Amino acid sequence: GFTKEEIAKIAWDDYVNVGYYPLNGGMLSVQGFIDYTWNDMRKESVSDLPEEKFIQNVYYRIRNHVLFRDSYLPDKVFAYIFGSLLFQRKINSDLIITTSNKTGKLKDVLFDGEIRYAIRVGTKFYFNCTDHSNPGELVETLLGNEAYIIKEPAKKTGVQEIIAITLPDATAAENTVHYDIAAQYDPVTNKISVNRSATYNGLSKAKEIDNVVKYTPYMFDDFKIYFGSSPLDKMSSRQADEYYSSVAAIKEEFKTAKPELSQQELDKEYRQKVKHKNFKLISDGRALVRKQLTAADDFEIEDMTKRAGKKILVNAAGLMGTQLQITKEERSRTKDIQVGYAITLTWKISMPIPAGYTVKGLKEMNILVDNEAGRFSCEAKEENGNVILSIAKVYKQRNMPREKWNEMLAFIDAAYN
């Protein structure tokens, strides 16, 4: 093991050398990229923005660079670029070091590559960007972690100031998925037509956004988020024509690829062949002005009903999608519990009652299981000629002792049943 002083010294020495790294394996160094970006910002008068807007602009510029790479920047490279550009505006920031919660605590670090870096400005934390992240959004593997603020060692004594802190965590109320499902049953075809919108927030959004925005043209307008210049501004008329042709060809490919992907996702979710009809991206969640990710699908599903004489048995709750099943072999547990992050999932399912039919069985569907590990509830009612189901499933904590396993089983089983 290493002392915190040894870890902080290694981390600082690695960090200050980042400016000499080649960026993207090319001729331009990290410091060269910083100088180039700062000059651009000055030309565009971005350097005169209010401080918070300026910080956001810096973050999105780095993200735009990442968007067109094959891989993400290492944490310390992102932190170095971000902190250096803030320094150009004389905005003070703190350098944070920590480790992934899948690695262990800082005292357990064995290799310098296990050290993760972030930046704090005031009380706000800024983590390495992905293709879709926004400034200040949290990272699942760093939730609630032990961390150090590290300062430059004193020139005379070499003593380095190290301040222990805890990184922010996220509650189940912050990480949410809400499904709004409008279903229509046709007694003639025995099929259910479904319009489903899904809205994601927090770490739920971070987990799902890659799939949701895949094969949508978000990257072509990414520069607008930070008031950047269009790629066309630096092109000749011939190059611009080629660009328009390429973009048009890519968008044409997306028209086929996106429905195919949506079809595959629905088939997997419902574990049967679903007839997908339409996908619509309502909000891509890639800018602070609209942080929610919202998308809608229209589809048709067949294997949700059975006839029994004059009765029709409708599995309305099945429109939630497949729920986690704990097998017999998994019901005995010896390890503590980790679920990644606390999360709230909710469904509102509405279905008109077909003409000539009445509803039975709603009372039996009302259920509530609530304990320290989680919660599952279903409220079923008839309202204005519709069956309405309001369903919630909550994982209250991301880490729990194995003694809470039976409590977790209680609400997971309720959801599955």
GROMACS .gro file of C-alpha atoms in nm:
model
  417
    1GLY     CA    1   0.000   0.000   0.000
    2PHE     CA    2   0.087   0.368  -0.030
    3THR     CA    3   0.038   0.662   0.204
    4LYS     CA    4  -0.191   0.942   0.093
    5GLU     CA    5   0.118   1.164   0.060
    6GLU     CA    6   0.280   0.919  -0.182
    7ILE     CA    7  -0.040   0.884  -0.385
    8ALA     CA    8  -0.093   1.262  -0.401
    9LYS     CA    9   0.269   1.323  -0.511
   10ILE     CA   10   0.251   1.061  -0.788
   11ALA     CA   11  -0.085   1.196  -0.906
   12TRP     CA   12   0.041   1.555  -0.915
   13ASP     CA   13   0.363   1.464  -1.101
   14ASP     CA   14   0.161   1.273  -1.362
   15TYR     CA   15  -0.086   1.559  -1.396
   16VAL     CA   16   0.165   1.839  -1.459
   17ASN     CA   17   0.325   1.641  -1.742
   18VAL     CA   18  -0.001   1.598  -1.934
   19GLY     CA   19   0.058   1.912  -2.143
   20TYR     CA   20   0.340   1.736  -2.328
   21TYR     CA   21   0.124   1.437  -2.428
   22PRO     CA   22   0.039   1.405  -2.798
   23LEU     CA   23  -0.336   1.443  -2.847
   24ASN     CA   24  -0.504   1.166  -3.049
   25GLY     CA   25  -0.161   1.020  -3.117
   26GLY     CA   26  -0.096   1.304  -3.363
   27MET     CA   27   0.142   1.597  -3.390
   28LEU     CA   28  -0.066   1.833  -3.174
   29SER     CA   29   0.014   1.821  -2.802
   30VAL     CA   30  -0.243   1.860  -2.526
   31GLN     CA   31  -0.103   2.208  -2.456
   32GLY     CA   32  -0.121   2.286  -2.828
   33PHE     CA   33  -0.490   2.192  -2.824
   34ILE     CA   34  -0.547   2.418  -2.523
   35ASP     CA   35  -0.375   2.713  -2.698
   36TYR     CA   36  -0.571   2.654  -3.021
   37THR     CA   37  -0.903   2.629  -2.835
   38TRP     CA   38  -0.838   2.941  -2.628
   39ASN     CA   39  -0.757   3.142  -2.940
   40ASP     CA   40  -1.084   3.027  -3.097
   41MET     CA   41  -1.276   3.126  -2.786
   42ARG     CA   42  -1.121   3.471  -2.786
   43LYS     CA   43  -1.205   3.523  -3.155
   44GLU     CA   44  -1.568   3.424  -3.086
   45SER     CA   45  -1.583   3.652  -2.776
   46VAL     CA   46  -1.670   3.345  -2.569
   47SER     CA   47  -1.398   3.447  -2.325
   48ASP     CA   48  -1.626   3.737  -2.219
   49LEU     CA   49  -1.921   3.520  -2.114
   50PRO     CA   50  -2.041   3.519  -1.750
   51GLU     CA   51  -1.834   3.272  -1.548
   52GLU     CA   52  -2.088   2.990  -1.528
   53LYS     CA   53  -2.170   3.011  -1.900
   54PHE     CA   54  -1.799   3.018  -1.979
   55ILE     CA   55  -1.738   2.701  -1.775
   56GLN     CA   56  -2.022   2.525  -1.956
   57ASN     CA   57  -1.885   2.641  -2.291
   58VAL     CA   58  -1.541   2.496  -2.211
   59TYR     CA   59  -1.695   2.163  -2.115
   60TYR     CA   60  -1.898   2.138  -2.436
   61ARG     CA   61  -1.598   2.229  -2.652
   62ILE     CA   62  -1.401   1.940  -2.503
   63ARG     CA   63  -1.703   1.713  -2.550
   64ASN     CA   64  -1.731   1.813  -2.915
   65HIS     CA   65  -1.368   1.711  -2.963
   66VAL     CA   66  -1.438   1.376  -2.793
   67LEU     CA   67  -1.746   1.322  -3.013
   68PHE     CA   68  -1.532   1.264  -3.321
   69ARG     CA   69  -1.274   1.040  -3.154
   70ASP     CA   70  -1.264   0.660  -3.138
   71SER     CA   71  -1.207   0.667  -2.762
   72TYR     CA   72  -1.262   0.895  -2.463
   73LEU     CA   73  -0.990   1.111  -2.310
   74PRO     CA   74  -0.818   0.977  -1.998
   75ASP     CA   75  -0.950   1.148  -1.685
   76LYS     CA   76  -0.629   1.338  -1.620
   77VAL     CA   77  -0.615   1.470  -1.979
   78PHE     CA   78  -0.973   1.598  -1.953
   79ALA     CA   79  -0.899   1.754  -1.611
   80TYR     CA   80  -0.581   1.919  -1.742
   81ILE     CA   81  -0.751   2.070  -2.049
   82PHE     CA   82  -1.058   2.180  -1.853
   83GLY     CA   83  -0.859   2.329  -1.564
   84SER     CA   84  -0.612   2.501  -1.799
   85LEU     CA   85  -0.885   2.671  -2.004
   86LEU     CA   86  -1.053   2.792  -1.685
   87PHE     CA   87  -0.715   2.927  -1.572
   88GLN     CA   88  -0.699   3.139  -1.889
   89ARG     CA   89  -1.001   3.328  -1.748
   90LYS     CA   90  -0.841   3.328  -1.400
   91ILE     CA   91  -1.112   3.095  -1.272
   92ASN     CA   92  -0.970   2.899  -0.980
   93SER     CA   93  -1.036   2.526  -0.966
   94ASP     CA   94  -0.940   2.234  -0.744
   95LEU     CA   95  -0.781   1.914  -0.870
   96ILE     CA   96  -0.955   1.605  -0.729
   97ILE     CA   97  -0.817   1.251  -0.723
   98THR     CA   98  -1.014   0.939  -0.637
   99THR     CA   99  -1.060   0.579  -0.751
  100SER     CA  100  -1.342   0.385  -0.913
  101ASN     CA  101  -1.575   0.224  -0.662
  102LYS     CA  102  -1.509  -0.100  -0.852
  103THR     CA  103  -1.138  -0.074  -0.768
  104GLY     CA  104  -1.151   0.002  -0.396
  105LYS     CA  105  -1.045   0.291  -0.175
  106LEU     CA  106  -0.751   0.526  -0.234
  107LYS     CA  107  -0.540   0.343   0.024
  108ASP     CA  108  -0.572   0.029  -0.193
  109VAL     CA  109  -0.426   0.188  -0.509
  110LEU     CA  110  -0.150  -0.023  -0.665
  111PHE     CA  111  -0.104   0.143  -1.007
  112ASP     CA  112  -0.111   0.507  -1.112
  113GLY     CA  113  -0.363   0.414  -1.382
  114GLU     CA  114  -0.618   0.343  -1.108
  115ILE     CA  115  -0.622   0.708  -1.001
  116ARG     CA  116  -0.922   0.901  -1.137
  117TYR     CA  117  -0.917   1.279  -1.179
  118ALA     CA  118  -1.189   1.545  -1.166
  119ILE     CA  119  -1.218   1.923  -1.126
  120ARG     CA  120  -1.411   2.123  -0.867
  121VAL     CA  121  -1.507   2.487  -0.914
  122GLY     CA  122  -1.660   2.630  -0.598
  123THR     CA  123  -1.900   2.357  -0.487
  124LYS     CA  124  -1.958   2.206  -0.833
  125PHE     CA  125  -1.780   1.895  -0.961
  126TYR     CA  126  -1.689   1.835  -1.326
  127PHE     CA  127  -1.610   1.483  -1.440
  128ASN     CA  128  -1.465   1.351  -1.764
  129CYS     CA  129  -1.705   1.391  -2.055
  130THR     CA  130  -1.864   1.127  -2.277
  131ASP     CA  131  -2.033   1.184  -2.612
  132HIS     CA  132  -2.353   1.289  -2.436
  133SER     CA  133  -2.275   1.411  -2.082
  134ASN     CA  134  -2.353   1.759  -1.953
  135PRO     CA  135  -2.142   1.971  -1.715
  136GLY     CA  136  -2.184   1.858  -1.354
  137GLU     CA  137  -2.349   1.524  -1.429
  138LEU     CA  138  -2.236   1.243  -1.201
  139VAL     CA  139  -2.050   0.923  -1.287
  140GLU     CA  140  -2.178   0.589  -1.157
  141THR     CA  141  -1.836   0.449  -1.067
  142LEU     CA  142  -1.745   0.758  -0.862
  143LEU     CA  143  -2.063   0.800  -0.657
  144GLY     CA  144  -1.998   0.892  -0.295
  145ASN     CA  145  -1.631   0.800  -0.321
  146GLU     CA  146  -1.352   0.903  -0.087
  147ALA     CA  147  -1.138   1.163  -0.266
  148TYR     CA  148  -0.857   1.413  -0.209
  149ILE     CA  149  -0.816   1.771  -0.323
  150ILE     CA  150  -0.444   1.796  -0.400
  151LYS     CA  151  -0.240   2.114  -0.436
  152GLU     CA  152   0.098   2.189  -0.592
  153PRO     CA  153   0.381   2.093  -0.353
  154ALA     CA  154   0.549   2.389  -0.186
  155LYS     CA  155   0.866   2.486  -0.377
  156LYS     CA  156   1.086   2.516  -0.066
  157THR     CA  157   0.965   2.231   0.152
  158GLY     CA  158   0.797   1.999  -0.101
  159VAL     CA  159   0.505   1.971   0.141
  160GLN     CA  160   0.178   1.916  -0.043
  161GLU     CA  161  -0.162   2.021   0.088
  162ILE     CA  162  -0.408   1.729   0.076
  163ILE     CA  163  -0.774   1.774   0.174
  164ALA     CA  164  -0.997   1.469   0.221
  165ILE     CA  165  -1.349   1.504   0.078
  166THR     CA  166  -1.640   1.281  -0.027
  167LEU     CA  167  -1.773   1.299  -0.382
  168PRO     CA  168  -2.147   1.361  -0.432
  169ASP     CA  169  -2.390   1.070  -0.437
  170ALA     CA  170  -2.729   1.043  -0.609
  171THR     CA  171  -3.065   0.941  -0.466
  172ALA     CA  172  -3.339   0.727  -0.619
  173ALA     CA  173  -3.538   1.048  -0.672
  174GLU     CA  174  -3.261   1.187  -0.898
  175ASN     CA  175  -3.212   0.876  -1.114
  176THR     CA  176  -3.549   0.812  -1.275
  177VAL     CA  177  -3.717   0.644  -1.568
  178HIS     CA  178  -4.084   0.715  -1.639
  179TYR     CA  179  -4.284   0.528  -1.901
  180ASP     CA  180  -4.612   0.676  -2.023
  181ILE     CA  181  -4.797   0.399  -2.207
  182ALA     CA  182  -5.117   0.452  -2.404
  183ALA     CA  183  -5.247   0.112  -2.517
  184GLN     CA  184  -5.544   0.020  -2.736
  185TYR     CA  185  -5.677  -0.336  -2.746
  186ASP     CA  186  -5.859  -0.457  -3.061
  187PRO     CA  187  -6.088  -0.756  -2.986
  188VAL     CA  188  -6.110  -0.836  -3.358
  189THR     CA  189  -5.735  -0.875  -3.428
  190ASN     CA  190  -5.652  -0.963  -3.064
  191LYS     CA  191  -5.359  -0.719  -3.080
  192ILE     CA  192  -5.261  -0.425  -2.862
  193SER     CA  193  -5.142  -0.103  -3.024
  194VAL     CA  194  -4.904   0.090  -2.798
  195ASN     CA  195  -4.766   0.441  -2.788
  196ARG     CA  196  -4.491   0.453  -2.525
  197SER     CA  197  -4.281   0.750  -2.424
  198ALA     CA  198  -3.982   0.704  -2.194
  199THR     CA  199  -3.819   0.987  -1.998
  200TYR     CA  200  -3.478   0.941  -1.833
  201ASN     CA  201  -3.301   1.153  -1.573
  202GLY     CA  202  -2.969   1.135  -1.391
  203LEU     CA  203  -2.765   0.817  -1.413
  204SER     CA  204  -3.059   0.638  -1.577
  205LYS     CA  205  -3.013   0.876  -1.868
  206ALA     CA  206  -2.637   0.815  -1.878
  207LYS     CA  207  -2.699   0.440  -1.896
  208GLU     CA  208  -2.956   0.450  -2.177
  209ILE     CA  209  -2.861   0.749  -2.390
  210ASP     CA  210  -2.617   0.568  -2.621
  211ASN     CA  211  -2.890   0.335  -2.745
  212VAL     CA  212  -3.166   0.596  -2.756
  213VAL     CA  213  -2.980   0.853  -2.967
  214LYS     CA  214  -2.794   0.600  -3.183
  215TYR     CA  215  -2.869   0.655  -3.553
  216THR     CA  216  -3.001   1.006  -3.488
  217PRO     CA  217  -2.811   1.305  -3.634
  218TYR     CA  218  -2.718   1.469  -3.302
  219MET     CA  219  -2.351   1.514  -3.387
  220PHE     CA  220  -2.408   1.739  -3.688
  221ASP     CA  221  -2.545   2.021  -3.472
  222ASP     CA  222  -2.334   1.960  -3.161
  223PHE     CA  223  -2.128   2.278  -3.221
  224LYS     CA  224  -2.441   2.492  -3.170
  225ILE     CA  225  -2.454   2.400  -2.800
  226TYR     CA  226  -2.140   2.601  -2.727
  227PHE     CA  227  -2.188   2.874  -2.994
  228GLY     CA  228  -1.915   2.714  -3.203
  229SER     CA  229  -1.859   2.769  -3.570
  230SER     CA  230  -2.010   2.536  -3.827
  231PRO     CA  231  -1.766   2.299  -4.001
  232LEU     CA  232  -1.886   2.462  -4.324
  233ASP     CA  233  -1.725   2.792  -4.221
  234LYS     CA  234  -1.380   2.655  -4.300
  235MET     CA  235  -1.474   2.476  -4.624
  236SER     CA  236  -1.453   2.574  -4.985
  237SER     CA  237  -1.774   2.552  -5.190
  238ARG     CA  238  -1.657   2.218  -5.332
  239GLN     CA  239  -1.585   2.081  -4.984
  240ALA     CA  240  -1.923   2.207  -4.863
  241ASP     CA  241  -2.098   2.020  -5.145
  242GLU     CA  242  -1.915   1.701  -5.046
  243TYR     CA  243  -2.009   1.758  -4.682
  244TYR     CA  244  -2.378   1.801  -4.765
  245SER     CA  245  -2.370   1.485  -4.977
  246SER     CA  246  -2.204   1.285  -4.699
  247VAL     CA  247  -2.449   1.409  -4.435
  248ALA     CA  248  -2.745   1.332  -4.661
  249ALA     CA  249  -2.612   0.979  -4.723
  250ILE     CA  250  -2.563   0.918  -4.348
  251LYS     CA  251  -2.912   1.042  -4.266
  252GLU     CA  252  -3.053   0.813  -4.533
  253GLU     CA  253  -2.876   0.517  -4.371
  254PHE     CA  254  -3.022   0.616  -4.035
  255LYS     CA  255  -3.376   0.589  -4.176
  256THR     CA  256  -3.323   0.214  -4.210
  257ALA     CA  257  -3.084   0.151  -3.921
  258LYS     CA  258  -3.286   0.323  -3.646
  259PRO     CA  259  -3.612   0.128  -3.697
  260GLU     CA  260  -3.413  -0.197  -3.709
  261LEU     CA  261  -3.241  -0.112  -3.379
  262SER     CA  262  -3.572  -0.011  -3.217
  263GLN     CA  263  -3.726  -0.338  -3.331
  264GLN     CA  264  -3.441  -0.540  -3.178
  265GLU     CA  265  -3.465  -0.351  -2.848
  266LEU     CA  266  -3.840  -0.406  -2.818
  267ASP     CA  267  -3.813  -0.775  -2.909
  268LYS     CA  268  -3.552  -0.816  -2.634
  269GLU     CA  269  -3.751  -0.617  -2.379
  270TYR     CA  270  -4.077  -0.806  -2.427
  271ARG     CA  271  -3.916  -1.141  -2.516
  272GLN     CA  272  -4.138  -1.183  -2.819
  273LYS     CA  273  -4.168  -1.050  -3.172
  274VAL     CA  274  -4.307  -0.697  -3.159
  275LYS     CA  275  -4.416  -0.503  -3.466
  276HIS     CA  276  -4.236  -0.169  -3.445
  277LYS     CA  277  -4.398   0.120  -3.632
  278ASN     CA  278  -4.232   0.450  -3.542
  279PHE     CA  279  -3.961   0.609  -3.327
  280LYS     CA  280  -3.945   0.975  -3.226
  281LEU     CA  281  -3.669   1.149  -3.031
  282ILE     CA  282  -3.842   1.423  -2.832
  283SER     CA  283  -3.544   1.553  -2.631
  284ASP     CA  284  -3.188   1.419  -2.661
  285GLY     CA  285  -3.082   1.537  -2.311
  286ARG     CA  286  -2.744   1.659  -2.440
  287ALA     CA  287  -2.772   2.021  -2.326
  288LEU     CA  288  -2.844   2.181  -1.990
  289VAL     CA  289  -3.148   2.365  -2.127
  290ARG     CA  290  -3.320   2.025  -2.179
  291LYS     CA  291  -3.144   1.774  -1.956
  292GLN     CA  292  -3.414   1.507  -1.982
  293LEU     CA  293  -3.383   1.234  -2.242
  294THR     CA  294  -3.726   1.157  -2.388
  295ALA     CA  295  -3.815   0.927  -2.675
  296ALA     CA  296  -4.136   0.764  -2.798
  297ASP     CA  297  -4.213   0.441  -2.982
  298ASP     CA  298  -4.528   0.320  -3.157
  299PHE     CA  299  -4.557  -0.058  -3.180
  300GLU     CA  300  -4.800  -0.348  -3.190
  301ILE     CA  301  -4.783  -0.648  -2.958
  302GLU     CA  302  -4.980  -0.971  -2.988
  303ASP     CA  303  -4.902  -1.214  -2.708
  304MET     CA  304  -5.055  -1.015  -2.422
  305THR     CA  305  -5.412  -1.151  -2.430
  306LYS     CA  306  -5.598  -1.482  -2.399
  307ARG     CA  307  -5.962  -1.566  -2.459
  308ALA     CA  308  -6.162  -1.774  -2.211
  309GLY     CA  309  -6.517  -1.808  -2.345
  310LYS     CA  310  -6.667  -1.460  -2.344
  311LYS     CA  311  -6.385  -1.326  -2.131
  312ILE     CA  312  -6.065  -1.169  -2.256
  313LEU     CA  313  -5.768  -1.187  -2.019
  314VAL     CA  314  -5.547  -0.885  -2.083
  315ASN     CA  315  -5.194  -0.871  -1.940
  316ALA     CA  316  -5.193  -0.492  -1.909
  317ALA     CA  317  -4.915  -0.496  -1.648
  318GLY     CA  318  -4.701  -0.693  -1.896
  319LEU     CA  319  -4.661  -0.369  -2.091
  320MET     CA  320  -4.405  -0.274  -1.823
  321GLY     CA  321  -4.168  -0.509  -2.005
  322THR     CA  322  -3.978  -0.805  -1.865
  323GLN     CA  323  -3.897  -0.777  -1.494
  324LEU     CA  324  -3.601  -0.918  -1.305
  325GLN     CA  325  -3.650  -1.278  -1.191
  326ILE     CA  326  -3.437  -1.417  -0.908
  327THR     CA  327  -3.382  -1.788  -0.966
  328LYS     CA  328  -3.388  -2.058  -0.699
  329GLU     CA  329  -3.007  -2.083  -0.707
  330GLU     CA  330  -2.971  -1.707  -0.648
  331ARG     CA  331  -3.206  -1.679  -0.351
  332SER     CA  332  -2.940  -1.769  -0.095
  333ARG     CA  333  -2.678  -1.492  -0.072
  334THR     CA  334  -2.334  -1.470   0.091
  335LYS     CA  335  -2.208  -1.140  -0.057
  336ASP     CA  336  -2.316  -0.783   0.009
  337ILE     CA  337  -2.544  -0.615  -0.245
  338GLN     CA  338  -2.446  -0.360  -0.511
  339VAL     CA  339  -2.698  -0.231  -0.765
  340GLY     CA  340  -2.486   0.043  -0.926
  341TYR     CA  341  -2.705   0.336  -0.823
  342ALA     CA  342  -3.037   0.405  -0.651
  343ILE     CA  343  -3.319   0.439  -0.905
  344THR     CA  344  -3.692   0.502  -0.938
  345LEU     CA  345  -3.882   0.341  -1.227
  346THR     CA  346  -4.246   0.437  -1.286
  347TRP     CA  347  -4.509   0.335  -1.538
  348LYS     CA  348  -4.847   0.487  -1.618
  349ILE     CA  349  -5.046   0.249  -1.837
  350SER     CA  350  -5.378   0.358  -1.984
  351MET     CA  351  -5.608   0.134  -2.191
  352PRO     CA  352  -5.966   0.209  -2.306
  353ILE     CA  353  -6.219  -0.064  -2.222
  354PRO     CA  354  -6.347  -0.218  -2.550
  355ALA     CA  355  -6.714  -0.148  -2.631
  356GLY     CA  356  -6.950  -0.403  -2.476
  357TYR     CA  357  -6.704  -0.519  -2.209
  358THR     CA  358  -6.674  -0.458  -1.836
  359VAL     CA  359  -6.362  -0.480  -1.622
  360LYS     CA  360  -6.289  -0.730  -1.347
  361GLY     CA  361  -5.974  -0.814  -1.149
  362LEU     CA  362  -5.848  -0.463  -1.079
  363LYS     CA  363  -5.881  -0.492  -0.702
  364GLU     CA  364  -5.646  -0.792  -0.695
  365MET     CA  365  -5.379  -0.593  -0.881
  366ASN     CA  366  -5.343  -0.329  -0.611
  367ILE     CA  367  -5.028  -0.405  -0.413
  368LEU     CA  368  -4.769  -0.232  -0.197
  369VAL     CA  369  -4.436  -0.371  -0.074
  370ASP     CA  370  -4.219  -0.112   0.102
  371ASN     CA  371  -3.905  -0.166   0.312
  372GLU     CA  372  -3.553  -0.024   0.360
  373ALA     CA  373  -3.420  -0.191   0.044
  374GLY     CA  374  -3.688  -0.080  -0.197
  375ARG     CA  375  -4.049  -0.038  -0.290
  376PHE     CA  376  -4.296  -0.182  -0.537
  377SER     CA  377  -4.649  -0.049  -0.576
  378CYS     CA  378  -4.930  -0.093  -0.823
  379GLU     CA  379  -5.251   0.109  -0.816
  380ALA     CA  380  -5.516  -0.018  -1.058
  381LYS     CA  381  -5.843   0.163  -1.125
  382GLU     CA  382  -6.115   0.228  -1.381
  383GLU     CA  383  -6.153   0.592  -1.481
  384ASN     CA  384  -6.359   0.751  -1.761
  385GLY     CA  385  -6.386   0.426  -1.953
  386ASN     CA  386  -6.016   0.344  -1.918
  387VAL     CA  387  -5.813   0.099  -1.715
  388ILE     CA  388  -5.534   0.297  -1.546
  389LEU     CA  389  -5.230   0.133  -1.386
  390SER     CA  390  -4.984   0.345  -1.186
  391ILE     CA  391  -4.677   0.136  -1.105
  392ALA     CA  392  -4.352   0.220  -0.923
  393LYS     CA  393  -4.037   0.018  -0.854
  394VAL     CA  394  -3.767   0.180  -0.640
  395TYR     CA  395  -3.417   0.060  -0.552
  396LYS     CA  396  -3.359   0.287  -0.251
  397GLN     CA  397  -2.987   0.225  -0.196
  398ARG     CA  398  -2.695   0.136  -0.421
  399ASN     CA  399  -2.506  -0.064  -0.156
  400MET     CA  400  -2.659  -0.282   0.112
  401PRO     CA  401  -2.544  -0.559   0.347
  402ARG     CA  402  -2.643  -0.913   0.252
  403GLU     CA  403  -2.876  -0.918   0.555
  404LYS     CA  404  -3.111  -0.694   0.349
  405TRP     CA  405  -3.137  -0.953   0.070
  406ASN     CA  406  -3.479  -1.083   0.179
  407GLU     CA  407  -3.612  -0.727   0.181
  408MET     CA  408  -3.484  -0.678  -0.173
  409LEU     CA  409  -3.635  -1.010  -0.282
  410ALA     CA  410  -3.973  -0.897  -0.146
  411PHE     CA  411  -4.014  -0.602  -0.383
  412ILE     CA  412  -3.834  -0.763  -0.680
  413ASP     CA  413  -4.061  -1.068  -0.654
  414ALA     CA  414  -4.367  -0.845  -0.629
  415ALA     CA  415  -4.268  -0.668  -0.952
  416TYR     CA  416  -4.199  -0.996  -1.132
  417ASN     CA  417  -4.524  -1.154  -1.015
   0.00000   0.00000   0.00000
